[in-house]
Amino acid sequence: MNETLIQALGFVALGLNLCASSTVNDNRMRGIICLSCLIFAVHYSLLGALVAGLNLFVNSFRALVSVKYKGMHVFLLFLIVQIGMSVYFYSEPRDLLPAIASILSCYALFIAQGMRMRIAFLMCTLVWMVNAVLVGSYGGLMNDLFNATMLSITIFRLKKQQKIQIQTN
């Protein structure tokens, strides 16, 4: 497939991610994230990063499951699926990055809350960012830069809010 079309898929997924971050409806956001992950899955697979593509495919389904289910059991189910799949399809060291990122985001979705959730998502985003650079995904890199910026701002705001609450008590 043409390199320009493959990169265009990454930018389409980025656009969907931007739309997801701007919606106020949680279920709509998860649905759009699901679609974004599916397109990124195809994008990364076409770039030759099969483990990244497969993890993103599972992540898309996981985003929908997280609407209704949380907790250790769901986390462990997805953890086993993603580790097993990543080990089975592992072919080079960079394949560890999407597996690690997916484990971090799985923890964030099903176990963590508040500041911990955002820190886990930030760490996940930074790992995906390194993967995007190694694979050559321009849309993925832009997506991760946007997510890292927004998560950093949110973490800063939450930290500031915590300090104000401590001072008023």
Short mmCIF file of N, CA and C in Angstrom, two decimals:
data_model
loop_
_atom_site.label_atom_id
_atom_site.label_comp_id
_atom_site.label_asym_id
_atom_site.label_seq_id
_atom_site.Cartn_x
_atom_site.Cartn_y
_atom_site.Cartn_z
N MET A 1 0.85 -1.18 0.00
CA MET A 1 0.00 0.00 0.00
C MET A 1 0.89 1.25 0.00
N ASN A 2 0.41 2.28 -0.57
CA ASN A 2 1.12 3.55 -0.69
C ASN A 2 1.42 4.13 0.69
N GLU A 3 2.66 4.54 0.90
CA GLU A 3 3.10 5.13 2.19
C GLU A 3 2.25 6.33 2.59
N THR A 4 1.88 7.16 1.63
CA THR A 4 1.06 8.35 1.93
C THR A 4 -0.31 7.95 2.47
N LEU A 5 -0.91 6.93 1.89
CA LEU A 5 -2.21 6.46 2.37
C LEU A 5 -2.11 5.84 3.76
N ILE A 6 -1.03 5.13 4.00
CA ILE A 6 -0.83 4.53 5.33
C ILE A 6 -0.70 5.65 6.37
N GLN A 7 0.10 6.68 6.06
CA GLN A 7 0.26 7.80 6.99
C GLN A 7 -1.06 8.56 7.15
N ALA A 8 -1.83 8.66 6.07
CA ALA A 8 -3.13 9.35 6.13
C ALA A 8 -4.07 8.65 7.13
N LEU A 9 -4.01 7.32 7.18
CA LEU A 9 -4.82 6.59 8.16
C LEU A 9 -4.47 7.02 9.59
N GLY A 10 -3.19 7.23 9.85
CA GLY A 10 -2.76 7.70 11.17
C GLY A 10 -3.34 9.06 11.50
N PHE A 11 -3.43 9.92 10.50
CA PHE A 11 -4.00 11.27 10.74
C PHE A 11 -5.52 11.22 10.89
N VAL A 12 -6.16 10.27 10.21
CA VAL A 12 -7.61 10.09 10.40
C VAL A 12 -7.87 9.64 11.84
N ALA A 13 -7.07 8.68 12.31
CA ALA A 13 -7.21 8.21 13.69
C ALA A 13 -6.92 9.34 14.69
N LEU A 14 -5.93 10.17 14.40
CA LEU A 14 -5.64 11.34 15.24
C LEU A 14 -6.85 12.26 15.29
N GLY A 15 -7.45 12.53 14.13
CA GLY A 15 -8.63 13.39 14.09
C GLY A 15 -9.77 12.85 14.93
N LEU A 16 -9.97 11.54 14.87
CA LEU A 16 -11.01 10.92 15.70
C LEU A 16 -10.68 11.06 17.19
N ASN A 17 -9.42 10.89 17.52
CA ASN A 17 -9.00 11.04 18.91
C ASN A 17 -9.24 12.47 19.41
N LEU A 18 -8.98 13.45 18.56
CA LEU A 18 -9.24 14.84 18.93
C LEU A 18 -10.74 15.06 19.15
N CYS A 19 -11.55 14.47 18.30
CA CYS A 19 -13.01 14.56 18.48
C CYS A 19 -13.43 13.91 19.79
N ALA A 20 -12.85 12.76 20.09
CA ALA A 20 -13.19 12.06 21.34
C ALA A 20 -12.86 12.91 22.55
N SER A 21 -11.73 13.58 22.51
CA SER A 21 -11.32 14.37 23.68
C SER A 21 -12.18 15.61 23.86
N SER A 22 -12.92 15.99 22.83
CA SER A 22 -13.73 17.21 22.93
C SER A 22 -15.19 16.94 23.27
N THR A 23 -15.59 15.67 23.30
CA THR A 23 -16.99 15.38 23.60
C THR A 23 -17.23 15.30 25.11
N VAL A 24 -18.41 15.70 25.53
CA VAL A 24 -18.75 15.67 26.95
C VAL A 24 -19.50 14.39 27.32
N ASN A 25 -19.90 13.60 26.35
CA ASN A 25 -20.62 12.36 26.59
C ASN A 25 -19.60 11.22 26.71
N ASP A 26 -19.53 10.60 27.90
CA ASP A 26 -18.52 9.56 28.15
C ASP A 26 -18.65 8.37 27.20
N ASN A 27 -19.87 7.91 26.97
CA ASN A 27 -20.06 6.76 26.09
C ASN A 27 -19.72 7.08 24.65
N ARG A 28 -20.05 8.28 24.20
CA ARG A 28 -19.67 8.70 22.85
C ARG A 28 -18.15 8.77 22.74
N MET A 29 -17.51 9.30 23.80
CA MET A 29 -16.05 9.38 23.81
C MET A 29 -15.43 7.99 23.66
N ARG A 30 -15.93 7.02 24.44
CA ARG A 30 -15.39 5.66 24.35
C ARG A 30 -15.63 5.05 22.97
N GLY A 31 -16.79 5.32 22.39
CA GLY A 31 -17.08 4.82 21.04
C GLY A 31 -16.14 5.40 20.00
N ILE A 32 -15.87 6.69 20.10
CA ILE A 32 -14.95 7.33 19.15
C ILE A 32 -13.52 6.82 19.37
N ILE A 33 -13.15 6.62 20.62
CA ILE A 33 -11.82 6.07 20.92
C ILE A 33 -11.71 4.66 20.34
N CYS A 34 -12.79 3.89 20.44
CA CYS A 34 -12.81 2.55 19.85
C CYS A 34 -12.51 2.62 18.35
N LEU A 35 -13.17 3.50 17.66
CA LEU A 35 -12.96 3.67 16.22
C LEU A 35 -11.54 4.15 15.92
N SER A 36 -11.04 5.09 16.72
CA SER A 36 -9.68 5.59 16.55
C SER A 36 -8.66 4.46 16.72
N CYS A 37 -8.86 3.64 17.75
CA CYS A 37 -7.95 2.50 17.97
C CYS A 37 -7.99 1.51 16.82
N LEU A 38 -9.18 1.27 16.28
CA LEU A 38 -9.28 0.35 15.13
C LEU A 38 -8.51 0.88 13.93
N ILE A 39 -8.62 2.17 13.67
CA ILE A 39 -7.90 2.75 12.52
C ILE A 39 -6.40 2.75 12.80
N PHE A 40 -6.00 3.08 14.04
CA PHE A 40 -4.58 3.00 14.38
C PHE A 40 -4.08 1.55 14.27
N ALA A 41 -4.93 0.57 14.59
CA ALA A 41 -4.54 -0.83 14.48
C ALA A 41 -4.19 -1.18 13.03
N VAL A 42 -5.02 -0.74 12.11
CA VAL A 42 -4.75 -0.97 10.68
C VAL A 42 -3.49 -0.21 10.26
N HIS A 43 -3.39 1.05 10.68
CA HIS A 43 -2.25 1.91 10.35
C HIS A 43 -0.93 1.26 10.78
N TYR A 44 -0.85 0.87 12.06
CA TYR A 44 0.40 0.28 12.55
C TYR A 44 0.69 -1.07 11.89
N SER A 45 -0.35 -1.86 11.65
CA SER A 45 -0.14 -3.15 10.98
C SER A 45 0.44 -2.94 9.58
N LEU A 46 -0.10 -1.95 8.86
CA LEU A 46 0.42 -1.65 7.51
C LEU A 46 1.84 -1.10 7.55
N LEU A 47 2.22 -0.48 8.67
CA LEU A 47 3.60 -0.01 8.82
C LEU A 47 4.55 -1.14 9.23
N GLY A 48 4.01 -2.34 9.39
CA GLY A 48 4.83 -3.50 9.74
C GLY A 48 4.96 -3.74 11.23
N ALA A 49 4.18 -3.06 12.03
CA ALA A 49 4.22 -3.22 13.49
C ALA A 49 3.01 -4.05 13.91
N LEU A 50 3.09 -5.35 13.68
CA LEU A 50 1.96 -6.24 13.91
C LEU A 50 1.54 -6.28 15.38
N VAL A 51 2.49 -6.36 16.30
CA VAL A 51 2.15 -6.42 17.73
C VAL A 51 1.44 -5.13 18.16
N ALA A 52 1.89 -4.00 17.65
CA ALA A 52 1.21 -2.73 17.95
C ALA A 52 -0.21 -2.76 17.39
N GLY A 53 -0.36 -3.20 16.16
CA GLY A 53 -1.68 -3.27 15.55
C GLY A 53 -2.63 -4.19 16.30
N LEU A 54 -2.14 -5.36 16.69
CA LEU A 54 -2.97 -6.31 17.43
C LEU A 54 -3.37 -5.76 18.80
N ASN A 55 -2.41 -5.13 19.49
CA ASN A 55 -2.73 -4.55 20.80
C ASN A 55 -3.76 -3.44 20.66
N LEU A 56 -3.65 -2.64 19.63
CA LEU A 56 -4.63 -1.57 19.41
C LEU A 56 -6.00 -2.14 19.07
N PHE A 57 -6.03 -3.25 18.35
CA PHE A 57 -7.31 -3.90 18.07
C PHE A 57 -7.99 -4.33 19.37
N VAL A 58 -7.23 -4.96 20.26
CA VAL A 58 -7.76 -5.36 21.57
C VAL A 58 -8.14 -4.12 22.38
N ASN A 59 -7.31 -3.07 22.30
CA ASN A 59 -7.60 -1.83 23.03
C ASN A 59 -8.92 -1.21 22.59
N SER A 60 -9.25 -1.35 21.32
CA SER A 60 -10.51 -0.78 20.83
C SER A 60 -11.69 -1.48 21.49
N PHE A 61 -11.64 -2.78 21.55
CA PHE A 61 -12.70 -3.56 22.20
C PHE A 61 -12.72 -3.26 23.70
N ARG A 62 -11.55 -3.14 24.27
CA ARG A 62 -11.41 -2.86 25.71
C ARG A 62 -12.05 -1.52 26.08
N ALA A 63 -11.95 -0.53 25.19
CA ALA A 63 -12.56 0.78 25.46
C ALA A 63 -14.07 0.65 25.62
N LEU A 64 -14.67 -0.20 24.81
CA LEU A 64 -16.12 -0.41 24.92
C LEU A 64 -16.48 -1.19 26.18
N VAL A 65 -15.70 -2.19 26.50
CA VAL A 65 -15.96 -3.00 27.71
C VAL A 65 -15.86 -2.12 28.96
N SER A 66 -14.95 -1.15 28.94
CA SER A 66 -14.73 -0.30 30.12
C SER A 66 -15.91 0.61 30.43
N VAL A 67 -16.85 0.75 29.49
CA VAL A 67 -18.06 1.55 29.74
C VAL A 67 -18.86 0.91 30.87
N LYS A 68 -18.92 -0.41 30.86
CA LYS A 68 -19.79 -1.10 31.79
C LYS A 68 -19.04 -1.84 32.91
N TYR A 69 -17.83 -2.28 32.64
CA TYR A 69 -17.14 -3.14 33.60
C TYR A 69 -15.83 -2.52 34.07
N LYS A 70 -15.53 -2.72 35.34
CA LYS A 70 -14.26 -2.28 35.94
C LYS A 70 -13.83 -3.37 36.92
N GLY A 71 -12.65 -3.25 37.45
CA GLY A 71 -12.21 -4.16 38.50
C GLY A 71 -11.09 -5.10 38.07
N MET A 72 -10.61 -5.81 39.06
CA MET A 72 -9.45 -6.69 38.90
C MET A 72 -9.73 -7.85 37.93
N HIS A 73 -10.92 -8.42 37.95
CA HIS A 73 -11.20 -9.57 37.08
C HIS A 73 -11.13 -9.18 35.60
N VAL A 74 -11.71 -8.05 35.25
CA VAL A 74 -11.69 -7.60 33.85
C VAL A 74 -10.26 -7.22 33.47
N PHE A 75 -9.57 -6.54 34.38
CA PHE A 75 -8.16 -6.18 34.15
C PHE A 75 -7.34 -7.44 33.86
N LEU A 76 -7.48 -8.47 34.70
CA LEU A 76 -6.70 -9.69 34.53
C LEU A 76 -7.04 -10.41 33.22
N LEU A 77 -8.30 -10.40 32.83
CA LEU A 77 -8.69 -11.02 31.57
C LEU A 77 -7.98 -10.36 30.39
N PHE A 78 -8.06 -9.03 30.33
CA PHE A 78 -7.40 -8.33 29.22
C PHE A 78 -5.88 -8.43 29.34
N LEU A 79 -5.36 -8.42 30.54
CA LEU A 79 -3.91 -8.55 30.75
C LEU A 79 -3.41 -9.88 30.17
N ILE A 80 -4.12 -10.96 30.47
CA ILE A 80 -3.73 -12.28 29.96
C ILE A 80 -3.82 -12.32 28.44
N VAL A 81 -4.89 -11.78 27.88
CA VAL A 81 -5.06 -11.76 26.42
C VAL A 81 -3.92 -10.97 25.77
N GLN A 82 -3.64 -9.77 26.29
CA GLN A 82 -2.65 -8.92 25.63
C GLN A 82 -1.23 -9.44 25.81
N ILE A 83 -0.91 -9.97 26.98
CA ILE A 83 0.43 -10.54 27.17
C ILE A 83 0.59 -11.78 26.29
N GLY A 84 -0.41 -12.66 26.32
CA GLY A 84 -0.33 -13.88 25.50
C GLY A 84 -0.17 -13.58 24.03
N MET A 85 -0.98 -12.65 23.54
CA MET A 85 -0.93 -12.27 22.13
C MET A 85 0.43 -11.63 21.78
N SER A 86 0.90 -10.75 22.66
CA SER A 86 2.17 -10.06 22.41
C SER A 86 3.34 -11.05 22.40
N VAL A 87 3.33 -12.01 23.31
CA VAL A 87 4.39 -13.02 23.35
C VAL A 87 4.34 -13.89 22.10
N TYR A 88 3.14 -14.30 21.71
CA TYR A 88 2.99 -15.18 20.55
C TYR A 88 3.49 -14.51 19.27
N PHE A 89 3.19 -13.22 19.10
CA PHE A 89 3.55 -12.52 17.86
C PHE A 89 4.86 -11.74 17.97
N TYR A 90 5.53 -11.81 19.10
CA TYR A 90 6.78 -11.07 19.31
C TYR A 90 7.81 -11.44 18.24
N SER A 91 8.46 -10.41 17.66
CA SER A 91 9.51 -10.69 16.68
C SER A 91 10.75 -9.82 16.88
N GLU A 92 10.63 -8.72 17.60
CA GLU A 92 11.78 -7.84 17.81
C GLU A 92 11.56 -7.01 19.08
N PRO A 93 12.62 -6.43 19.65
CA PRO A 93 12.49 -5.70 20.92
C PRO A 93 11.46 -4.57 20.92
N ARG A 94 11.25 -3.89 19.80
CA ARG A 94 10.27 -2.80 19.80
C ARG A 94 8.85 -3.31 20.03
N ASP A 95 8.63 -4.61 19.84
CA ASP A 95 7.31 -5.19 20.09
C ASP A 95 6.93 -5.15 21.57
N LEU A 96 7.92 -4.95 22.42
CA LEU A 96 7.64 -4.82 23.85
C LEU A 96 6.89 -3.53 24.17
N LEU A 97 7.13 -2.48 23.39
CA LEU A 97 6.54 -1.17 23.68
C LEU A 97 5.01 -1.17 23.65
N PRO A 98 4.37 -1.65 22.57
CA PRO A 98 2.91 -1.65 22.59
C PRO A 98 2.33 -2.56 23.67
N ALA A 99 3.04 -3.65 23.98
CA ALA A 99 2.57 -4.54 25.05
C ALA A 99 2.60 -3.81 26.39
N ILE A 100 3.70 -3.12 26.67
CA ILE A 100 3.83 -2.37 27.93
C ILE A 100 2.79 -1.25 27.99
N ALA A 101 2.64 -0.53 26.88
CA ALA A 101 1.66 0.57 26.84
C ALA A 101 0.25 0.05 27.07
N SER A 102 -0.07 -1.07 26.47
CA SER A 102 -1.41 -1.63 26.62
C SER A 102 -1.67 -2.12 28.04
N ILE A 103 -0.66 -2.65 28.69
CA ILE A 103 -0.80 -3.08 30.08
C ILE A 103 -1.05 -1.85 30.97
N LEU A 104 -0.30 -0.78 30.73
CA LEU A 104 -0.50 0.45 31.51
C LEU A 104 -1.90 1.03 31.31
N SER A 105 -2.37 1.07 30.07
CA SER A 105 -3.70 1.63 29.84
C SER A 105 -4.79 0.71 30.36
N CYS A 106 -4.55 -0.58 30.35
CA CYS A 106 -5.51 -1.54 30.91
C CYS A 106 -5.66 -1.29 32.41
N TYR A 107 -4.53 -1.12 33.09
CA TYR A 107 -4.56 -0.78 34.52
C TYR A 107 -5.32 0.52 34.74
N ALA A 108 -5.05 1.52 33.92
CA ALA A 108 -5.70 2.82 34.07
C ALA A 108 -7.22 2.70 33.89
N LEU A 109 -7.65 1.94 32.90
CA LEU A 109 -9.08 1.81 32.61
C LEU A 109 -9.86 1.04 33.67
N PHE A 110 -9.27 -0.04 34.17
CA PHE A 110 -10.04 -0.95 35.01
C PHE A 110 -9.72 -0.90 36.50
N ILE A 111 -8.59 -0.34 36.87
CA ILE A 111 -8.19 -0.34 38.28
C ILE A 111 -8.04 1.07 38.84
N ALA A 112 -7.33 1.92 38.16
CA ALA A 112 -6.96 3.24 38.70
C ALA A 112 -8.09 4.25 38.59
N GLN A 113 -7.96 5.30 39.39
CA GLN A 113 -8.90 6.42 39.35
C GLN A 113 -8.13 7.71 39.59
N GLY A 114 -8.74 8.81 39.22
CA GLY A 114 -8.19 10.13 39.52
C GLY A 114 -6.77 10.32 39.02
N MET A 115 -5.91 10.80 39.92
CA MET A 115 -4.51 11.10 39.59
C MET A 115 -3.77 9.85 39.11
N ARG A 116 -3.95 8.72 39.78
CA ARG A 116 -3.27 7.49 39.37
C ARG A 116 -3.64 7.08 37.95
N MET A 117 -4.92 7.22 37.61
CA MET A 117 -5.36 6.87 36.27
C MET A 117 -4.66 7.75 35.24
N ARG A 118 -4.61 9.04 35.50
CA ARG A 118 -3.99 9.95 34.53
C ARG A 118 -2.48 9.73 34.42
N ILE A 119 -1.84 9.44 35.53
CA ILE A 119 -0.40 9.16 35.49
C ILE A 119 -0.14 7.87 34.70
N ALA A 120 -0.97 6.86 34.91
CA ALA A 120 -0.82 5.61 34.15
C ALA A 120 -1.04 5.86 32.66
N PHE A 121 -2.07 6.65 32.32
CA PHE A 121 -2.30 7.00 30.91
C PHE A 121 -1.14 7.82 30.34
N LEU A 122 -0.56 8.71 31.14
CA LEU A 122 0.58 9.49 30.66
C LEU A 122 1.78 8.58 30.38
N MET A 123 2.06 7.67 31.29
CA MET A 123 3.17 6.72 31.05
C MET A 123 2.89 5.89 29.80
N CYS A 124 1.65 5.44 29.65
CA CYS A 124 1.25 4.69 28.46
C CYS A 124 1.50 5.50 27.20
N THR A 125 1.07 6.75 27.23
CA THR A 125 1.22 7.64 26.08
C THR A 125 2.69 7.84 25.72
N LEU A 126 3.54 7.99 26.72
CA LEU A 126 4.97 8.19 26.45
C LEU A 126 5.58 6.94 25.81
N VAL A 127 5.13 5.77 26.25
CA VAL A 127 5.62 4.52 25.63
C VAL A 127 5.13 4.42 24.18
N TRP A 128 3.85 4.74 23.94
CA TRP A 128 3.33 4.74 22.57
C TRP A 128 4.08 5.76 21.70
N MET A 129 4.49 6.88 22.32
CA MET A 129 5.21 7.91 21.57
C MET A 129 6.55 7.37 21.06
N VAL A 130 7.26 6.67 21.92
CA VAL A 130 8.53 6.06 21.50
C VAL A 130 8.27 5.06 20.38
N ASN A 131 7.21 4.27 20.54
CA ASN A 131 6.85 3.31 19.50
C ASN A 131 6.55 4.00 18.18
N ALA A 132 5.81 5.10 18.23
CA ALA A 132 5.46 5.84 17.00
C ALA A 132 6.72 6.32 16.29
N VAL A 133 7.70 6.80 17.05
CA VAL A 133 8.96 7.26 16.45
C VAL A 133 9.69 6.08 15.80
N LEU A 134 9.79 4.96 16.51
CA LEU A 134 10.52 3.80 15.99
C LEU A 134 9.85 3.20 14.75
N VAL A 135 8.52 3.23 14.74
CA VAL A 135 7.77 2.65 13.62
C VAL A 135 7.67 3.62 12.45
N GLY A 136 7.71 4.92 12.74
CA GLY A 136 7.58 5.93 11.69
C GLY A 136 6.15 6.38 11.47
N SER A 137 5.37 6.43 12.54
CA SER A 137 3.97 6.86 12.44
C SER A 137 3.86 8.33 12.80
N TYR A 138 3.64 9.17 11.79
CA TYR A 138 3.52 10.61 12.03
C TYR A 138 2.22 10.95 12.75
N GLY A 139 1.12 10.33 12.33
CA GLY A 139 -0.16 10.55 13.01
C GLY A 139 -0.13 10.04 14.44
N GLY A 140 0.51 8.90 14.64
CA GLY A 140 0.65 8.34 15.98
C GLY A 140 1.46 9.25 16.88
N LEU A 141 2.55 9.80 16.34
CA LEU A 141 3.38 10.72 17.12
C LEU A 141 2.60 11.98 17.50
N MET A 142 1.88 12.54 16.54
CA MET A 142 1.07 13.74 16.83
C MET A 142 0.00 13.42 17.87
N ASN A 143 -0.63 12.26 17.74
CA ASN A 143 -1.65 11.83 18.69
C ASN A 143 -1.05 11.74 20.10
N ASP A 144 0.12 11.13 20.20
CA ASP A 144 0.75 10.95 21.50
C ASP A 144 1.24 12.27 22.09
N LEU A 145 1.73 13.16 21.25
CA LEU A 145 2.12 14.49 21.74
C LEU A 145 0.92 15.24 22.30
N PHE A 146 -0.20 15.17 21.58
CA PHE A 146 -1.44 15.81 22.05
C PHE A 146 -1.88 15.20 23.38
N ASN A 147 -1.95 13.86 23.43
CA ASN A 147 -2.40 13.19 24.65
C ASN A 147 -1.47 13.49 25.83
N ALA A 148 -0.17 13.46 25.60
CA ALA A 148 0.78 13.74 26.69
C ALA A 148 0.62 15.16 27.21
N THR A 149 0.40 16.09 26.30
CA THR A 149 0.19 17.49 26.71
C THR A 149 -1.07 17.64 27.54
N MET A 150 -2.18 17.08 27.04
CA MET A 150 -3.45 17.19 27.76
C MET A 150 -3.41 16.48 29.11
N LEU A 151 -2.79 15.31 29.16
CA LEU A 151 -2.69 14.59 30.43
C LEU A 151 -1.80 15.33 31.42
N SER A 152 -0.71 15.92 30.94
CA SER A 152 0.17 16.69 31.82
C SER A 152 -0.56 17.89 32.40
N ILE A 153 -1.32 18.58 31.58
CA ILE A 153 -2.10 19.73 32.05
C ILE A 153 -3.12 19.28 33.09
N THR A 154 -3.80 18.18 32.82
CA THR A 154 -4.81 17.67 33.75
C THR A 154 -4.17 17.24 35.07
N ILE A 155 -3.03 16.58 35.01
CA ILE A 155 -2.33 16.17 36.24
C ILE A 155 -1.93 17.40 37.04
N PHE A 156 -1.42 18.41 36.36
CA PHE A 156 -1.05 19.67 37.02
C PHE A 156 -2.27 20.28 37.70
N ARG A 157 -3.39 20.33 37.00
CA ARG A 157 -4.62 20.90 37.56
C ARG A 157 -5.11 20.10 38.77
N LEU A 158 -5.05 18.78 38.69
CA LEU A 158 -5.46 17.95 39.82
C LEU A 158 -4.55 18.16 41.03
N LYS A 159 -3.26 18.28 40.76
CA LYS A 159 -2.28 18.52 41.83
C LYS A 159 -2.57 19.87 42.50
N LYS A 160 -2.83 20.87 41.70
CA LYS A 160 -3.15 22.21 42.21
C LYS A 160 -4.44 22.17 43.04
N GLN A 161 -5.42 21.45 42.56
CA GLN A 161 -6.69 21.31 43.27
C GLN A 161 -6.49 20.61 44.61
N GLN A 162 -5.63 19.59 44.64
CA GLN A 162 -5.32 18.89 45.89
C GLN A 162 -4.68 19.83 46.90
N LYS A 163 -3.75 20.66 46.43
CA LYS A 163 -3.07 21.60 47.33
C LYS A 163 -4.06 22.59 47.92
N ILE A 164 -4.99 23.07 47.10
CA ILE A 164 -6.01 24.03 47.58
C ILE A 164 -6.90 23.34 48.63
N GLN A 165 -7.28 22.11 48.39
CA GLN A 165 -8.12 21.38 49.35
C GLN A 165 -7.40 21.16 50.67
N ILE A 166 -6.10 20.88 50.61
CA ILE A 166 -5.32 20.68 51.84
C ILE A 166 -5.23 21.99 52.62
N GLN A 167 -5.04 23.09 51.91
CA GLN A 167 -4.91 24.40 52.57
C GLN A 167 -6.21 24.85 53.21
N THR A 168 -7.36 24.49 52.62
CA THR A 168 -8.65 24.94 53.16
C THR A 168 -9.13 24.05 54.30
N ASN A 169 -8.52 22.90 54.50
CA ASN A 169 -8.95 21.99 55.60
C ASN A 169 -8.23 22.27 56.85
#
